[in-house]
mmCIF file with all atom_site columns, C-alpha atoms in Angstrom:
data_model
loop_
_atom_site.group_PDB
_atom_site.id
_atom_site.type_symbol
_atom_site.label_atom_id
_atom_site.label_alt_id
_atom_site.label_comp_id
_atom_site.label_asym_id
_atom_site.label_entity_id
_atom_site.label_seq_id
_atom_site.pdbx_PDB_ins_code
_atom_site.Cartn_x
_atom_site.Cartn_y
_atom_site.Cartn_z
_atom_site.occupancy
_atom_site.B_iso_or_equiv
_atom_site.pdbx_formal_charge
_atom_site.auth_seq_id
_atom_site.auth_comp_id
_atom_site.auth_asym_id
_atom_site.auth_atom_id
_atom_site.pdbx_PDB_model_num
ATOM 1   C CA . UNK A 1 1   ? -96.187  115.110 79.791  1.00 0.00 ? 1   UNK A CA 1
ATOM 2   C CA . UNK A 1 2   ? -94.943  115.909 83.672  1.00 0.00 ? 2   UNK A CA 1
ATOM 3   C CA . UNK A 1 3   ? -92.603  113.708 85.019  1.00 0.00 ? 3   UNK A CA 1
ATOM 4   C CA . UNK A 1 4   ? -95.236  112.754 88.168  1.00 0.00 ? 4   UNK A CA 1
ATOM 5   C CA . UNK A 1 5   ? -97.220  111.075 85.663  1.00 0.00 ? 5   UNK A CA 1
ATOM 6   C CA . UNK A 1 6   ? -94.554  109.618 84.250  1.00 0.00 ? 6   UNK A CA 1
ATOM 7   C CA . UNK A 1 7   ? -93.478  107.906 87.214  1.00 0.00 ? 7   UNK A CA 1
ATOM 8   C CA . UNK A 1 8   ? -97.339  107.257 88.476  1.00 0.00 ? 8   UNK A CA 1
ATOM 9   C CA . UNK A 1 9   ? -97.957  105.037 84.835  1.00 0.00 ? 9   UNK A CA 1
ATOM 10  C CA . UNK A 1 10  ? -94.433  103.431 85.853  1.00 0.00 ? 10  UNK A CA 1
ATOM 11  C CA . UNK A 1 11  ? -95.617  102.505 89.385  1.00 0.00 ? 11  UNK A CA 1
ATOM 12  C CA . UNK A 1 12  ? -99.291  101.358 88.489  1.00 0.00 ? 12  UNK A CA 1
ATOM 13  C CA . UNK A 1 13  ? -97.288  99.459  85.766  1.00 0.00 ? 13  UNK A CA 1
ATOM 14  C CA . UNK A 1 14  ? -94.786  97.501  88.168  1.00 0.00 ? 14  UNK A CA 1
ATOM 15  C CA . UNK A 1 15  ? -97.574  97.043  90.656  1.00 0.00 ? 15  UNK A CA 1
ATOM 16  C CA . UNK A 1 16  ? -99.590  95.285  87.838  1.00 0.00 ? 16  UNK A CA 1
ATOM 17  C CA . UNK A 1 17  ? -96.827  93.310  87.061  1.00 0.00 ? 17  UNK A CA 1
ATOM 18  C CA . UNK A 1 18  ? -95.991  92.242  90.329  1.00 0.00 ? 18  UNK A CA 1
ATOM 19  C CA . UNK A 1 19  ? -99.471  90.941  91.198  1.00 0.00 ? 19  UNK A CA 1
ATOM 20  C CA . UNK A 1 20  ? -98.834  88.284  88.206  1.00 0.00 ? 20  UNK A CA 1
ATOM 21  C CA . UNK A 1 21  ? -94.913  87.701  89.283  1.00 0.00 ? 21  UNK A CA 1
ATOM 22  C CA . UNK A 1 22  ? -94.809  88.092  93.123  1.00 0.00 ? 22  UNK A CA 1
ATOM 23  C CA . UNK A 1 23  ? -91.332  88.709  93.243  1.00 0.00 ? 23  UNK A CA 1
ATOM 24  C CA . UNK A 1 24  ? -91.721  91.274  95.848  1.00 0.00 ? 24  UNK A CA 1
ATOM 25  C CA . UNK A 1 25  ? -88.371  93.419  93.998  1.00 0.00 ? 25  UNK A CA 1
ATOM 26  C CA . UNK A 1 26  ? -91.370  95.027  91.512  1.00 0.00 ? 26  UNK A CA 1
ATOM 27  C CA . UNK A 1 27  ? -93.820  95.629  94.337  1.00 0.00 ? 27  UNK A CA 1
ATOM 28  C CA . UNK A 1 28  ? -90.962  97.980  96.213  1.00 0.00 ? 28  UNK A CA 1
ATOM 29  C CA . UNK A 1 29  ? -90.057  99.144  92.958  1.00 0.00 ? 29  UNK A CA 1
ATOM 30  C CA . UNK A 1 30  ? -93.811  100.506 92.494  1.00 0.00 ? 30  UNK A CA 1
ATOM 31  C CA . UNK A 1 31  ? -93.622  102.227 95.832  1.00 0.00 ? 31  UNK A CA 1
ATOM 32  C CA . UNK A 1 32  ? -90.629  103.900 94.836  1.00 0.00 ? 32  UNK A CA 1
ATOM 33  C CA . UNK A 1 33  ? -92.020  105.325 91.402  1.00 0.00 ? 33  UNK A CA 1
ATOM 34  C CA . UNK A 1 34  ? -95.098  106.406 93.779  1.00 0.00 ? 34  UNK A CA 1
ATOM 35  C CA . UNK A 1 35  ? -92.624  108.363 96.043  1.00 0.00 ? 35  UNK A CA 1
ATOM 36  C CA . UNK A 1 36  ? -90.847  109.657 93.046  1.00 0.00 ? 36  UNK A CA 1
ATOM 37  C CA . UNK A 1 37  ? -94.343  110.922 91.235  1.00 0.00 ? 37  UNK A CA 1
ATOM 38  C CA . UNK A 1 38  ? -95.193  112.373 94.650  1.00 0.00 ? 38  UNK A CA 1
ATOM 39  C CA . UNK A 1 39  ? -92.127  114.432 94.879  1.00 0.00 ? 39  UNK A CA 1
ATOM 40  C CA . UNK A 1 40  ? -93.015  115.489 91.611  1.00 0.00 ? 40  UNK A CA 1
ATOM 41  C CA . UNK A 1 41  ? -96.669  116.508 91.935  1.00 0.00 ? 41  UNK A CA 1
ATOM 42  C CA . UNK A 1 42  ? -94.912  118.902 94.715  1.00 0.00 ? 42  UNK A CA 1
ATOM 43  C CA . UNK A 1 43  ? -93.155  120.474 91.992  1.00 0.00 ? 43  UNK A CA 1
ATOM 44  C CA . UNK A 1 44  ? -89.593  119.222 93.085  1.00 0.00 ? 44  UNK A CA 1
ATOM 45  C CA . UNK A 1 45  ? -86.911  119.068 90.044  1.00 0.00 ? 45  UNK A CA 1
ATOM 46  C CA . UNK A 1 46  ? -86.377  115.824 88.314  1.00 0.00 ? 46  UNK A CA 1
ATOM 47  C CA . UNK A 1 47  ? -83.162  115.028 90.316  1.00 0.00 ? 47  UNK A CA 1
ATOM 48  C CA . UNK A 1 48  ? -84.992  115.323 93.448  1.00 0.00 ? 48  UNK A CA 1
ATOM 49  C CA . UNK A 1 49  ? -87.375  112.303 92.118  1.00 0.00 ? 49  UNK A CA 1
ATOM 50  C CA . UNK A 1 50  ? -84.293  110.664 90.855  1.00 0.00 ? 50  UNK A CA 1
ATOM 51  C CA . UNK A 1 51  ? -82.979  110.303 94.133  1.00 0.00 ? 51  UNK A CA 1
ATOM 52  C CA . UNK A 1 52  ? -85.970  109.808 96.257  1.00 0.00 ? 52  UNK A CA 1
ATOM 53  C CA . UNK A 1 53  ? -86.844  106.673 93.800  1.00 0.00 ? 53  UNK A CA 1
ATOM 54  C CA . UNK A 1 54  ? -83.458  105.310 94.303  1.00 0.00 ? 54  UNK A CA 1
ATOM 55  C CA . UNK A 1 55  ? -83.390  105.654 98.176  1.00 0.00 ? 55  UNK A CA 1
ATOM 56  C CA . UNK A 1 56  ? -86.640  103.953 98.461  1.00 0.00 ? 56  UNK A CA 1
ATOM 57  C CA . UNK A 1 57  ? -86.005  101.425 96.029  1.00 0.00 ? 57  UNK A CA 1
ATOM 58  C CA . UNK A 1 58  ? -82.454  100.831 98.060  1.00 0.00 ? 58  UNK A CA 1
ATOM 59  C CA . UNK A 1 59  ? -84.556  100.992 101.325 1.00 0.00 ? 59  UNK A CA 1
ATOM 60  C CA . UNK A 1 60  ? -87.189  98.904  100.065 1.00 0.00 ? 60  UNK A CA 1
ATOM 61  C CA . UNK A 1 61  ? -84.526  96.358  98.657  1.00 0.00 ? 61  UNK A CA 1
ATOM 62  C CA . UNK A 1 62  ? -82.047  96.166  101.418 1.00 0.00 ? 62  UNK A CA 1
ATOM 63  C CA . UNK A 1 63  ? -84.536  96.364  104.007 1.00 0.00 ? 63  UNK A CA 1
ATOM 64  C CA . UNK A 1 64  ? -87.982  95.234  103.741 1.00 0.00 ? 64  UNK A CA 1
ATOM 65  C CA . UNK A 1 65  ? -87.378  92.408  101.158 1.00 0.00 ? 65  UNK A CA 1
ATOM 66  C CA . UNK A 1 66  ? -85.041  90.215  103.003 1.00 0.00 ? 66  UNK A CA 1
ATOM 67  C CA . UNK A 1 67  ? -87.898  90.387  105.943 1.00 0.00 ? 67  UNK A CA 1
ATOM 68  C CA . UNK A 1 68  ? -90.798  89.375  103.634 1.00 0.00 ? 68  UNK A CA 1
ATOM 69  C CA . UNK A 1 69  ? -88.567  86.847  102.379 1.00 0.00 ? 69  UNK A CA 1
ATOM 70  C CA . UNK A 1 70  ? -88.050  85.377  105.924 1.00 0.00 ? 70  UNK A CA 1
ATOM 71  C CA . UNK A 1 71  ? -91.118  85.268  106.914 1.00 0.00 ? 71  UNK A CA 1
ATOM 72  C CA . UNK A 1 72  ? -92.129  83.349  103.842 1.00 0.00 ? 72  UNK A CA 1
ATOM 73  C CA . UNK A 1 73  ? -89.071  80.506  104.195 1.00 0.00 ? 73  UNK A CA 1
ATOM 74  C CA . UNK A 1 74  ? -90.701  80.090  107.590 1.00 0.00 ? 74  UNK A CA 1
ATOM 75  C CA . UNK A 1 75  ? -94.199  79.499  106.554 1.00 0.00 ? 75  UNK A CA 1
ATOM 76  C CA . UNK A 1 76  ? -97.199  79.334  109.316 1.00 0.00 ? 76  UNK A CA 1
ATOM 77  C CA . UNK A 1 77  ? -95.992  78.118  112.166 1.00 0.00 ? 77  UNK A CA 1
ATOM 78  C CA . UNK A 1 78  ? -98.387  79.371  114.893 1.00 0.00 ? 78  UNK A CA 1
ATOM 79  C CA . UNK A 1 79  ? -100.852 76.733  115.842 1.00 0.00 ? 79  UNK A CA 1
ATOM 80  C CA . UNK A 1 80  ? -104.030 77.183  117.220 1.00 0.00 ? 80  UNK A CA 1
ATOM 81  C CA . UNK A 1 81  ? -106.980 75.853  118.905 1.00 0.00 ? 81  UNK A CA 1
ATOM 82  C CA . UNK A 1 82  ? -106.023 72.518  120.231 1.00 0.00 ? 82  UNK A CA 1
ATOM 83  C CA . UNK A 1 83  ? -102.807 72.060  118.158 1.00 0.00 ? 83  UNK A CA 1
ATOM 84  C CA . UNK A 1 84  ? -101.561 74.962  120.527 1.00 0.00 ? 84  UNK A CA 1
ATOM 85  C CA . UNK A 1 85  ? -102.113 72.949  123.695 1.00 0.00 ? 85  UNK A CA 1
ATOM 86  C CA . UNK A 1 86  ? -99.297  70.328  122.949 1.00 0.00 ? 86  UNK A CA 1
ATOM 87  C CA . UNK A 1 87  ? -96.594  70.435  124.242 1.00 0.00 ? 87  UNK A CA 1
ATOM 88  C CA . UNK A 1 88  ? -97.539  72.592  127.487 1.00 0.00 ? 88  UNK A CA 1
ATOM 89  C CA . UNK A 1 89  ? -97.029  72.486  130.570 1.00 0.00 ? 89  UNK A CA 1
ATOM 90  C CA . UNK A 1 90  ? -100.080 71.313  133.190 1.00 0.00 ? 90  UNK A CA 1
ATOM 91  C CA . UNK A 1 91  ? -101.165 70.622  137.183 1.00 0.00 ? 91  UNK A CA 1
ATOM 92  C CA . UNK A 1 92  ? -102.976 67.378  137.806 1.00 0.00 ? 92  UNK A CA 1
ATOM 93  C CA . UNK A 1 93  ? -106.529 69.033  140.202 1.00 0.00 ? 93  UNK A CA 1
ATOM 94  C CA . UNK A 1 94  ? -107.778 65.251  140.104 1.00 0.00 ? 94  UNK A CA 1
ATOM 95  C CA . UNK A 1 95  ? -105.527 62.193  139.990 1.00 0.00 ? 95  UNK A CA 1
ATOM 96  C CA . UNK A 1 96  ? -104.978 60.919  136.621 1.00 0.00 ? 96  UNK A CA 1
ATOM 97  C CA . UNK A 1 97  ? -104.863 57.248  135.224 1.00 0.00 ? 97  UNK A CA 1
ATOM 98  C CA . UNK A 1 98  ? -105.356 55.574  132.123 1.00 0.00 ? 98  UNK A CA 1
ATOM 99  C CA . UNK A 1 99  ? -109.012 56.415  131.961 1.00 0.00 ? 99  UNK A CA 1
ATOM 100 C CA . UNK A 1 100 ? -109.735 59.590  133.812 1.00 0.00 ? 100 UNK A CA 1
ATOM 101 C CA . UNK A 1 101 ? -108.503 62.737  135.509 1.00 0.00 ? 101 UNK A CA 1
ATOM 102 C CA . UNK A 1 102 ? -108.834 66.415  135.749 1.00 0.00 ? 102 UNK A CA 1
ATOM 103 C CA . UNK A 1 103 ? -105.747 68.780  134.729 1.00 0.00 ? 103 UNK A CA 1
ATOM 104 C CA . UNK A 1 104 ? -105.290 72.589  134.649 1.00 0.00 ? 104 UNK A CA 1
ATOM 105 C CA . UNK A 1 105 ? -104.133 73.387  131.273 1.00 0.00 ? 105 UNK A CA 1
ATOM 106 C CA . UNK A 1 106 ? -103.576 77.376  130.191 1.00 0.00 ? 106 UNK A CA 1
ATOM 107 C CA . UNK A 1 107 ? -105.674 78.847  132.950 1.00 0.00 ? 107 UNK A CA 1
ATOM 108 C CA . UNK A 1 108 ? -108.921 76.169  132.432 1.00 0.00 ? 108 UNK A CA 1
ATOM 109 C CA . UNK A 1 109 ? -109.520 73.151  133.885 1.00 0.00 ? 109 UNK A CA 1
ATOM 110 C CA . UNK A 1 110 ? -109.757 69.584  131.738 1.00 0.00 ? 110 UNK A CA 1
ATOM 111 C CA . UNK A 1 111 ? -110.290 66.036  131.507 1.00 0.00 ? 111 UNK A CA 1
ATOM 112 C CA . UNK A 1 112 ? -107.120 63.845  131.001 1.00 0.00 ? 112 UNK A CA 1
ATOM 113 C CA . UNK A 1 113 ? -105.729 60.840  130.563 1.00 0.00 ? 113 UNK A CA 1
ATOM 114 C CA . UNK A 1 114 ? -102.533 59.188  130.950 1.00 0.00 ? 114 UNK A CA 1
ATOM 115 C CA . UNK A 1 115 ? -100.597 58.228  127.422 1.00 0.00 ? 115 UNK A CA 1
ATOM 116 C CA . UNK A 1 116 ? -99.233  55.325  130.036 1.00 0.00 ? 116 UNK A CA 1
ATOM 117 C CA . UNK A 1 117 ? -102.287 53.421  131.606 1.00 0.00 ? 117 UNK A CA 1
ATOM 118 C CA . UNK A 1 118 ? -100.265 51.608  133.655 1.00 0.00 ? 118 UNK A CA 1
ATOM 119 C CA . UNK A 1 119 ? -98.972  55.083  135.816 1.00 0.00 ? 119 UNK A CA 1
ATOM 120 C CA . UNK A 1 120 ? -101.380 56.975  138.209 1.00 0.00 ? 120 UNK A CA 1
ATOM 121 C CA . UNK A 1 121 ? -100.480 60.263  138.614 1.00 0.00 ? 121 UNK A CA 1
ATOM 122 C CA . UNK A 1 122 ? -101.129 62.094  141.385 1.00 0.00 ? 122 UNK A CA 1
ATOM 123 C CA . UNK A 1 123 ? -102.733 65.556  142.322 1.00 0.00 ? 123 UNK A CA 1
ATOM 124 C CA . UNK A 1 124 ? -100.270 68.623  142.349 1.00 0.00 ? 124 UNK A CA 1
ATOM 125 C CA . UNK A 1 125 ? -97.901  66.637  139.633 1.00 0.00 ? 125 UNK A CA 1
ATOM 126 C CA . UNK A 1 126 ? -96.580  68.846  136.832 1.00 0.00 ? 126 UNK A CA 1
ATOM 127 C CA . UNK A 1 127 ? -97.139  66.958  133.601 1.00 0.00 ? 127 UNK A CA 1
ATOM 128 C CA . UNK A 1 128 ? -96.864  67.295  129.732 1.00 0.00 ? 128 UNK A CA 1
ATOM 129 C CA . UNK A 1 129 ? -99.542  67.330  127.270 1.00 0.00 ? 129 UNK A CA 1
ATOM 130 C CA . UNK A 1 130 ? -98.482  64.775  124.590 1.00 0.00 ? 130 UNK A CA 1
ATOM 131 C CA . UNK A 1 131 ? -101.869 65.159  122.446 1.00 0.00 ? 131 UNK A CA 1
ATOM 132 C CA . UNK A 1 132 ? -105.656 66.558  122.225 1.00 0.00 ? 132 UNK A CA 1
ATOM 133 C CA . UNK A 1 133 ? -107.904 63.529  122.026 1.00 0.00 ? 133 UNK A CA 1
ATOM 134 C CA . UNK A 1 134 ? -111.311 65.457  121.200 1.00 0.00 ? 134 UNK A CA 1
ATOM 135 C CA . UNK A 1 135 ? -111.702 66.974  124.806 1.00 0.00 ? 135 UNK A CA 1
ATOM 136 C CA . UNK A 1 136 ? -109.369 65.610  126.829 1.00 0.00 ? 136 UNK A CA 1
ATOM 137 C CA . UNK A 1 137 ? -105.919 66.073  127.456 1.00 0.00 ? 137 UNK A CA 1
ATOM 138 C CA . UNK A 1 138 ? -103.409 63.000  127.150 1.00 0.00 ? 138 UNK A CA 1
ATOM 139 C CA . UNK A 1 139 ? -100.655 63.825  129.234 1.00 0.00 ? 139 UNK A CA 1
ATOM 140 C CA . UNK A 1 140 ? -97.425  62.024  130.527 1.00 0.00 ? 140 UNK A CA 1
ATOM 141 C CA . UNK A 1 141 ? -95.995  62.599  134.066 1.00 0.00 ? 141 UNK A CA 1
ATOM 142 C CA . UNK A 1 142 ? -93.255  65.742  133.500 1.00 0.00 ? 142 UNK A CA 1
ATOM 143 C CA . UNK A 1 143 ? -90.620  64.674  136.390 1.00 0.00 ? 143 UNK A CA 1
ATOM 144 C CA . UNK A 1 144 ? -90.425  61.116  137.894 1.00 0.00 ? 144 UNK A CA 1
ATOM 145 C CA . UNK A 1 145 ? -93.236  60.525  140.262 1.00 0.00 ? 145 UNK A CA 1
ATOM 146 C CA . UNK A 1 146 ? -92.761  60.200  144.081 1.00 0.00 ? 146 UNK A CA 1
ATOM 147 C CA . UNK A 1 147 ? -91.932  56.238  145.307 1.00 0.00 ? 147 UNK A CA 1
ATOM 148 C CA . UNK A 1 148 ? -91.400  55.308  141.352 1.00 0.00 ? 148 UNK A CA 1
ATOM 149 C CA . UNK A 1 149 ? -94.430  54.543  139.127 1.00 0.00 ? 149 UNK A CA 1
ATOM 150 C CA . UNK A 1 150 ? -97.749  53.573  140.601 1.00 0.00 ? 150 UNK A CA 1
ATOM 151 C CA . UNK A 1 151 ? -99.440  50.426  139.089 1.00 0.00 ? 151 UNK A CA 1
ATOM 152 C CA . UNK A 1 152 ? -102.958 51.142  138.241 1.00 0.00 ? 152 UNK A CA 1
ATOM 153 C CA . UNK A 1 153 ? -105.388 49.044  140.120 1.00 0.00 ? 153 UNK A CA 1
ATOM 154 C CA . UNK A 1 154 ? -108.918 48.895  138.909 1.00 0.00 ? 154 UNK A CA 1
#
C-alpha cells in the first residue's frame, strides 16, 4: 500500500474522531495527515511527508489552536438588534420627559423616554440609552443638564 493512502485513512480517521471528541488537537492533526498524503500523491519520499505532517501539526498546534480556543472562552458576545442599542450614545431632536420624546440613535430617529420622569431633557442634549422598551428608547441625560434638573410639569 502507498504511503498517501496511508496517511489519507489516518486523516479521514482523526477527522472522524474528532467530530465525536471536539478537541480541536485531532482536527489539526487530520489536516496534517492530509498535507502529508498530498506530498505523497506528488511522489515526494517518505521523509518529505514526515516532515510536512510535523510542521503542520506544530503550526496547527502552536498556532491556530490557542485562537479557536480563545474565541471559545469568550463565547458570543456581539449583540444585535435592539440589545446592540444599549449602551450608545444619542441627540435629543424633540425634548424628552417621562412620557415622550424623539432621539437620534445610530443614524435613525426614535421615540424616547426618560428612565427619570421627574427630568426634562432638552433638545441638542447628548444622552445614554439605558434600555429598549419595545420601540422606544429609555435614555438618561449623559452630562448634567444646563440650570440643574428640570421638574416635569404636566
Amino acid at each position: 500500500m502507498d504511503a498517501w493512502l496511508i496517511w489519507l485513512i489516518l486523516a479521514v480517521g482523526l477527522g472522524i474522531v474528532e467530530i465525536f471528541t471536539l478537541t480541536f488537537v485531532l482536527g489539526l492533526l487530520a489536516v496534517a495527515a492530509l498535507v502529508a498524503a498530498l506530498l505523497g500523491a506528488v511522489g515526494l519520499p517518505l521523509a518529505v511527508q514526515i516532515i510536512g505532517f510535523t510542521a503542520t501539526a506544530a503550526a496547527g498546534i502552536y498556532l491556530v489552536r490557542p485562537l479557536v480556543q480563545r474565541q471559545l472562552r469568550r463565547g458570543p458576545d456581539a449583540r444585535s438588534g435592539a440589545a446592540a442599542l444599549v449602551g450608545r450614545s444619542a441627540v435629543v431632536l424633540q425634548e424628552v420627559d417621562g412620557d415622550r420624546g424623539r432621539i437620534k440613535l445610530s443614524g435613525e430617529e426614535w421615540s424616547a423616554r426618560c428612565i427619570d420622569e421627574d427630568l426634562v431633557i432638552p433638545v441638542g442634549a447628548h444622552v445614554d440609552v439605558m434600555e429598549i422598551d419595545g420601540a422606544t428608547a429609555v435614555v438618561y441625560p449623559r452630562e448634567a443638564l444646563p440650570g440643574g434638573t428640570t421638574e416635569h410639569t404636566s
